[in-house]
mmCIF file of C-alpha atoms in Angstrom:
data_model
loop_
_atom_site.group_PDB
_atom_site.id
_atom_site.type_symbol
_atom_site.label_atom_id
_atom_site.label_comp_id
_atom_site.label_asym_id
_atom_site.label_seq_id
_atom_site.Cartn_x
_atom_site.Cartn_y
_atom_site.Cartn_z
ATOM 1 C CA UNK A 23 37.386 184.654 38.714
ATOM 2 C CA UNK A 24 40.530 186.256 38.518
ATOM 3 C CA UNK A 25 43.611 185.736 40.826
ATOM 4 C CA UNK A 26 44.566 187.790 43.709
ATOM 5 C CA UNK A 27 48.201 187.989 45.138
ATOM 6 C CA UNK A 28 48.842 189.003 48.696
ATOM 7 C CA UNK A 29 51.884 189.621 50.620
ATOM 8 C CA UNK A 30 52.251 186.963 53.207
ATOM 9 C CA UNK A 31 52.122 189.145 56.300
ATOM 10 C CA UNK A 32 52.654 192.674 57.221
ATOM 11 C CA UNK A 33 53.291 194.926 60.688
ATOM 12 C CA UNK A 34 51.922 197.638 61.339
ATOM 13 C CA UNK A 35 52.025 200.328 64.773
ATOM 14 C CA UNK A 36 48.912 200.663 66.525
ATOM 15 C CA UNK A 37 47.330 204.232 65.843
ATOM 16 C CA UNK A 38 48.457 203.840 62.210
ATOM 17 C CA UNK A 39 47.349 204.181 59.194
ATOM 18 C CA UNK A 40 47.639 200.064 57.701
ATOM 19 C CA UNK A 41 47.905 199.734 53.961
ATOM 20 C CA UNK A 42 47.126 196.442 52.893
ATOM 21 C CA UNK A 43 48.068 195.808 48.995
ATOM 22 C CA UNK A 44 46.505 193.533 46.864
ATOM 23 C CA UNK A 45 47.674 192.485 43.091
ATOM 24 C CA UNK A 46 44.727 191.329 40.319
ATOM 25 C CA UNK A 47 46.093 191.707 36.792
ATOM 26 C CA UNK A 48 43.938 189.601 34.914
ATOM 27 C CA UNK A 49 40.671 191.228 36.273
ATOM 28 C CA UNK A 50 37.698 192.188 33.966
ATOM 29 C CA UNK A 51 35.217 194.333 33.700
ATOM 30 C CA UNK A 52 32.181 193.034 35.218
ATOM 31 C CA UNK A 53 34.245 191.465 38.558
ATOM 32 C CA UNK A 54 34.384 193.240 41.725
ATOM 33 C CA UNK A 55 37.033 193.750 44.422
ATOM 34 C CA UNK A 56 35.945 192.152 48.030
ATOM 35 C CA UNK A 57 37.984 192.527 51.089
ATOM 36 C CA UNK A 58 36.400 190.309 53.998
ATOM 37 C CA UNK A 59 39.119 189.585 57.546
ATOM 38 C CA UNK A 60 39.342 187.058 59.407
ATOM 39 C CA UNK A 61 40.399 187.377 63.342
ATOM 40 C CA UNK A 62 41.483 184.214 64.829
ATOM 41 C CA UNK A 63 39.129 181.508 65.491
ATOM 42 C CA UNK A 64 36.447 183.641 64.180
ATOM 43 C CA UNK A 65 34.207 183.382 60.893
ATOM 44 C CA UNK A 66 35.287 186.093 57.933
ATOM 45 C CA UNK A 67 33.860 189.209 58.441
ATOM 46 C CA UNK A 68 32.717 191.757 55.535
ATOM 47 C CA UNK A 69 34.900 194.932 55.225
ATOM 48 C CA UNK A 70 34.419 196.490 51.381
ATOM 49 C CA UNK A 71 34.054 196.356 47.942
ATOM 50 C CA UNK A 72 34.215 198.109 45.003
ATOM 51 C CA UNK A 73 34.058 197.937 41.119
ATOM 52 C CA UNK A 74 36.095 201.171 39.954
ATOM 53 C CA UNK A 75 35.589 203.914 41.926
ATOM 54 C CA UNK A 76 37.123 204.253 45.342
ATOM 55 C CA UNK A 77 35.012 203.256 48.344
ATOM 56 C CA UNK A 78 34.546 204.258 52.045
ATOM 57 C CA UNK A 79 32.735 203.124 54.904
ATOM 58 C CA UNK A 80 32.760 203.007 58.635
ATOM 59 C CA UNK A 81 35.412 199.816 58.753
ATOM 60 C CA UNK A 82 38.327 201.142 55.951
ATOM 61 C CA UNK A 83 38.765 202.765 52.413
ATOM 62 C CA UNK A 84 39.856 201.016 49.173
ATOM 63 C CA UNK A 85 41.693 202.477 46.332
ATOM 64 C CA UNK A 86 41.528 201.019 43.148
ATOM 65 C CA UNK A 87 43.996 201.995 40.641
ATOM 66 C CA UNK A 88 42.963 203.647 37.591
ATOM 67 C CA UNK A 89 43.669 200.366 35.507
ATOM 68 C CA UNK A 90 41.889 198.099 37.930
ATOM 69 C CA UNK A 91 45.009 195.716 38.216
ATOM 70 C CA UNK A 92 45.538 196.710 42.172
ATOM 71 C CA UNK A 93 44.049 197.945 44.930
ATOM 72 C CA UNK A 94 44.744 198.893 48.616
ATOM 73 C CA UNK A 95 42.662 198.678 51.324
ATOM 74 C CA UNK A 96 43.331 201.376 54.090
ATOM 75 C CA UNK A 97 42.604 200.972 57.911
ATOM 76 C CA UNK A 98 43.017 204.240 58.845
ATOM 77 C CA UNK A 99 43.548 203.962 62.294
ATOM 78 C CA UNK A 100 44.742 200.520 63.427
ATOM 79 C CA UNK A 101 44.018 198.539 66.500
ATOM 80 C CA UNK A 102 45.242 196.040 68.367
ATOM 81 C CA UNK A 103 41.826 194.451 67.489
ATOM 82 C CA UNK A 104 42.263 195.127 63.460
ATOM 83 C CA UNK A 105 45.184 191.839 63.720
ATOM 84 C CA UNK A 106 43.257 189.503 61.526
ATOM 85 C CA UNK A 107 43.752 188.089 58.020
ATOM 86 C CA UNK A 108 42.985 190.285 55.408
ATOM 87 C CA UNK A 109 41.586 188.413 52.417
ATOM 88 C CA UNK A 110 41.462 190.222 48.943
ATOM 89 C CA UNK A 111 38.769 188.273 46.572
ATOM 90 C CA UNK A 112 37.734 189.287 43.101
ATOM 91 C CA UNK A 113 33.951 187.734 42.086
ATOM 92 C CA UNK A 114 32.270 188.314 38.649
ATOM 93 C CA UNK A 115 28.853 189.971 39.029
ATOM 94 C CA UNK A 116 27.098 186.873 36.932
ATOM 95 C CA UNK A 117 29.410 184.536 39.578
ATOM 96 C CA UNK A 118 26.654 182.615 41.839
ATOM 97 C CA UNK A 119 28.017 184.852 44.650
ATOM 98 C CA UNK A 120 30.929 182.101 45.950
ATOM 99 C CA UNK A 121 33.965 183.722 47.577
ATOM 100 C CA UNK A 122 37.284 182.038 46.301
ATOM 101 C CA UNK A 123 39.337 182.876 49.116
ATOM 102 C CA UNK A 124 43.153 182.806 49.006
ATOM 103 C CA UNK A 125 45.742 182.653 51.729
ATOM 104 C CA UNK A 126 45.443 186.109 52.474
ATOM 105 C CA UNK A 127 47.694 189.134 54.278
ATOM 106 C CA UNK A 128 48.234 188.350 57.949
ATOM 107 C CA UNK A 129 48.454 192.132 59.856
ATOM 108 C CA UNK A 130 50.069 192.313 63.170
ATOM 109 C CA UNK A 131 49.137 195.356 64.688
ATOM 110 C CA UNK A 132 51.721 196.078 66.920
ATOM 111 C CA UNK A 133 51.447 198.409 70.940
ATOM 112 C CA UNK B 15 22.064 192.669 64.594
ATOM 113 C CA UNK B 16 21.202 189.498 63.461
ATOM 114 C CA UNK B 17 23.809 186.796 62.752
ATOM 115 C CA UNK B 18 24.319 183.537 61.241
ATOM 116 C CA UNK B 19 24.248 180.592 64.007
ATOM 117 C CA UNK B 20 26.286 177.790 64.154
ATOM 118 C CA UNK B 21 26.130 174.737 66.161
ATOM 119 C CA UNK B 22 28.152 173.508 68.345
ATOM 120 C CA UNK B 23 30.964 175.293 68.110
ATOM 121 C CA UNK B 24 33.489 172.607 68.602
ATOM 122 C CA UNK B 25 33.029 168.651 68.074
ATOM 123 C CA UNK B 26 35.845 166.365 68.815
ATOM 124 C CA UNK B 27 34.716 162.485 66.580
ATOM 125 C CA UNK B 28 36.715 159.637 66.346
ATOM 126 C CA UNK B 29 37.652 158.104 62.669
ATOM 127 C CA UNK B 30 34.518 156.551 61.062
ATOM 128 C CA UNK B 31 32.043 158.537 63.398
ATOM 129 C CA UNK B 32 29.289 160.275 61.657
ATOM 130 C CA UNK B 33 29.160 163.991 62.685
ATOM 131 C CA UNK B 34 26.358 166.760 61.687
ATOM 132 C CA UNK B 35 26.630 170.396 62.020
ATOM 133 C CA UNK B 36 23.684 172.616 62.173
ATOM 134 C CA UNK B 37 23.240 175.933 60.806
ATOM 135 C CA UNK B 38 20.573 178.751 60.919
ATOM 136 C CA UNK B 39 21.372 181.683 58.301
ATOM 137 C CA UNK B 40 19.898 185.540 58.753
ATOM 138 C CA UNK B 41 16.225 185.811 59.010
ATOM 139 C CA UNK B 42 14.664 186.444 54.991
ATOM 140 C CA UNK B 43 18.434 185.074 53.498
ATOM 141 C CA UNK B 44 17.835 182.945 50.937
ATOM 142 C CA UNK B 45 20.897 181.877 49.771
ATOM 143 C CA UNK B 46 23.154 179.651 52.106
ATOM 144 C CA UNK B 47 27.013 178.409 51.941
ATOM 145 C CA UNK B 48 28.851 175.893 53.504
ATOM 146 C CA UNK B 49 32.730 176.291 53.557
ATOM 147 C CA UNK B 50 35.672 174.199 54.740
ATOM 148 C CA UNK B 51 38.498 176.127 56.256
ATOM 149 C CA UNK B 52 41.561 173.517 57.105
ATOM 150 C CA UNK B 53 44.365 175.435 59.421
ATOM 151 C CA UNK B 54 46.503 177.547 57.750
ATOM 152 C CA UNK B 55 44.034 178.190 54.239
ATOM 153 C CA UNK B 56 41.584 180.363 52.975
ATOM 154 C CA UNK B 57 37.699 178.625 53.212
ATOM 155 C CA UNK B 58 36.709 176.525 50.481
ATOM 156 C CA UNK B 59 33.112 176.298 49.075
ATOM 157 C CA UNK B 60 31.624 172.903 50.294
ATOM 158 C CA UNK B 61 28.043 173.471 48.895
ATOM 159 C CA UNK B 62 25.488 176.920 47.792
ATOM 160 C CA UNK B 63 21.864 176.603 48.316
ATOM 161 C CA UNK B 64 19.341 179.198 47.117
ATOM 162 C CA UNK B 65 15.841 178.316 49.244
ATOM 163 C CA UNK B 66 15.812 174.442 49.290
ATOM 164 C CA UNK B 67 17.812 173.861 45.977
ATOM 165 C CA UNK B 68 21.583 172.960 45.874
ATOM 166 C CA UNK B 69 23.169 175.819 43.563
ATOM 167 C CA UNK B 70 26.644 174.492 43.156
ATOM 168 C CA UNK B 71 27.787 171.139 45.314
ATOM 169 C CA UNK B 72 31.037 170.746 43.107
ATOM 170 C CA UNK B 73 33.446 170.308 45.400
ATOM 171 C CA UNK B 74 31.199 168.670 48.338
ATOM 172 C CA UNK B 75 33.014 165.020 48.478
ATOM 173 C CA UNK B 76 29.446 163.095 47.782
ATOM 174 C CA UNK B 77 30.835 159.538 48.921
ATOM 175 C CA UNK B 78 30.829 161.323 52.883
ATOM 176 C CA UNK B 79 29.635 164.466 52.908
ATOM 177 C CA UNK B 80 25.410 165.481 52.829
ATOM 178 C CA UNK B 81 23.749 168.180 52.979
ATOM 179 C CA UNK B 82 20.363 169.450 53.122
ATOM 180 C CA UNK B 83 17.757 172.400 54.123
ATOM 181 C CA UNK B 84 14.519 170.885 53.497
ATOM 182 C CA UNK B 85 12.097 174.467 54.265
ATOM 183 C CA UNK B 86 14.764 176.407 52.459
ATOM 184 C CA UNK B 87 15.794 178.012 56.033
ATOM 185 C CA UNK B 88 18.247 176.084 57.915
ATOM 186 C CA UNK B 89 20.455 173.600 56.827
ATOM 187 C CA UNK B 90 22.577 170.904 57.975
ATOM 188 C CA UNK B 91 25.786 169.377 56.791
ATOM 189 C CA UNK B 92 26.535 166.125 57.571
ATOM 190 C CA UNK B 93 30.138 163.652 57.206
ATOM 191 C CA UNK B 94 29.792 159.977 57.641
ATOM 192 C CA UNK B 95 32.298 158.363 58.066
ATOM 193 C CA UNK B 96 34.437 160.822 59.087
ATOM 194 C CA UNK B 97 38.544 160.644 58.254
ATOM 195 C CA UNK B 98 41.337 162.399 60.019
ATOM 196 C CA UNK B 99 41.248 164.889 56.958
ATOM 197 C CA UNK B 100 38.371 166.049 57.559
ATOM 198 C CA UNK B 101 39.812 167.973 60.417
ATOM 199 C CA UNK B 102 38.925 171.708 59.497
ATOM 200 C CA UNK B 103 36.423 174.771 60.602
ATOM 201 C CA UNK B 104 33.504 174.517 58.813
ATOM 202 C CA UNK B 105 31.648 177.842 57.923
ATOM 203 C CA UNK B 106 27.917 178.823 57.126
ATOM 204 C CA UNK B 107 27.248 182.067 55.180
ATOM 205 C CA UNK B 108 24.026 183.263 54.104
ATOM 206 C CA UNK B 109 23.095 186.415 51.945
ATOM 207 C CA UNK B 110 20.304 188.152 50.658
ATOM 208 C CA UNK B 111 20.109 186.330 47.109
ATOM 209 C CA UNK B 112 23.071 185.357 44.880
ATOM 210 C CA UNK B 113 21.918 187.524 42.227
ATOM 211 C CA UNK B 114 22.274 190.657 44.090
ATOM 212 C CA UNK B 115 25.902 191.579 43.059
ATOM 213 C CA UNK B 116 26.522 193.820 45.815
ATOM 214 C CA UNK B 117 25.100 191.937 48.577
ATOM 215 C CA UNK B 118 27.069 190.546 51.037
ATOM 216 C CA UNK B 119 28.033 187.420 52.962
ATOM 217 C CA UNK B 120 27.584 186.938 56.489
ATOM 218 C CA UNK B 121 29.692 184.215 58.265
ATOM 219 C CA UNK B 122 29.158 182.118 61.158
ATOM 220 C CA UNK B 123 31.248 181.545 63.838
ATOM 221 C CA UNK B 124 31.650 178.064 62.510
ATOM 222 C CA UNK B 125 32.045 174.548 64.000
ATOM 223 C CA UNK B 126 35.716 173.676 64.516
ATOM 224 C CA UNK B 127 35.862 169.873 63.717
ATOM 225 C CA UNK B 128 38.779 167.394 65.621
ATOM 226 C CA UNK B 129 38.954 163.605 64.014
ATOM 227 C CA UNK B 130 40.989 161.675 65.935
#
């Protein structure tokens, strides 16, 4: 599975838009971008994925770049409950379905 | 909506205690995970079933660590003895069937684990 690279942490003001990016070079064809978040003390929770084309759904959008390297995931109106961290994982579609997780982009939404 | 149950949800052992955690996934799931999260990481696959079978167990630590789910429904993970490294959340997931690319996990609220 390819890698992913995160920034450490981000701010953001509640009743913002939050733009969470989210770095995979080395990504092929057949793998798929999966954003899941974690709020504190809790288990990861699903947000979105996508293969090429941009995705939307009642949580967040992501953008994937033409050349599939990056992607952003967009919380387009951010809450004081959206502070979590923000995990970025790309999974082959053959892959047995195991998330590789890595450290992640802690978001502090801030009052 | 139906969720993935974990139990309990916090267990406090002393060092070379045997500790199990129990897990029941979504109703129909066939595939099951159990992850390790220590403080401060990302969660780290422990062991996959799909039904009763063990799918991947690669990085379960086999001298301590068991696991089983005999009717292919709920499973439970087990550490004996347990060490002060062992110290971690561990996460269930279940999801519809591996081989359904765009199906999803769903996470537990998982069992936060103290060795002292």
């Amino acid at each position: 599975d390819a890698k992913t690279t995160q920034p450490t942490s981000m701010d953001c003001a509640e009743g913002r838009a939050a733009n969470l990016p989210c770095n995979h070079s080395t990504i092929s064809g057949n793998e798929y971008v999966y954003w899941y978040r974690q709020i504190h003390s809790q288990g990861p929770q699903y947000i979105i994925h996508g293969l090429k084309n941009n995705e939307t759904n009642e949580m967040a959008s992501l953008i994937i770049t033409e050349d599939r390297k990056s992607s952003t995931l967009i919380l387009p109106h951010a809450t004081l409950r959206d502070t979590a961290v923000y995990y970025c994982i790309v999974t082959k579609s053959s892959n047995t379905g195991k998330l590789i997780f890595g450290q992640g982009t802690t978001l502090q939404v801030k009052p | 909506e139906a969720e993935v149950a974990q139990s309990p949800r916090y267990k406090i052992t002393e060092k070379s205690q045997a500790v199990a955690f129990w897990c029941d996934p979504i109703s129909g799931h066939a595939t099951l995970y159990w992850y390790r999260q220590i403080l401060g990481q990302g969660p780290e696959l422990l062991v996959q079933f799909q039904d009763e079978s063990v799918v991947d167990d690669s990085q379960l630590p086999k001298d301590r660590f068991s696991a089983e789910r005999l009717k292919g429904v709920d499973s439970t993970l087990k550490i004996q003895p347990a060490e002060l490294g062992d110290s971690a959340m561990y996460l269930c997931a279940s999801r519809t069937h591996w081989g359904k690319v765009t199906d999803t996990q769903y996470f537990g609220p998982g069992t936060r684990l103290t060795v002292l």
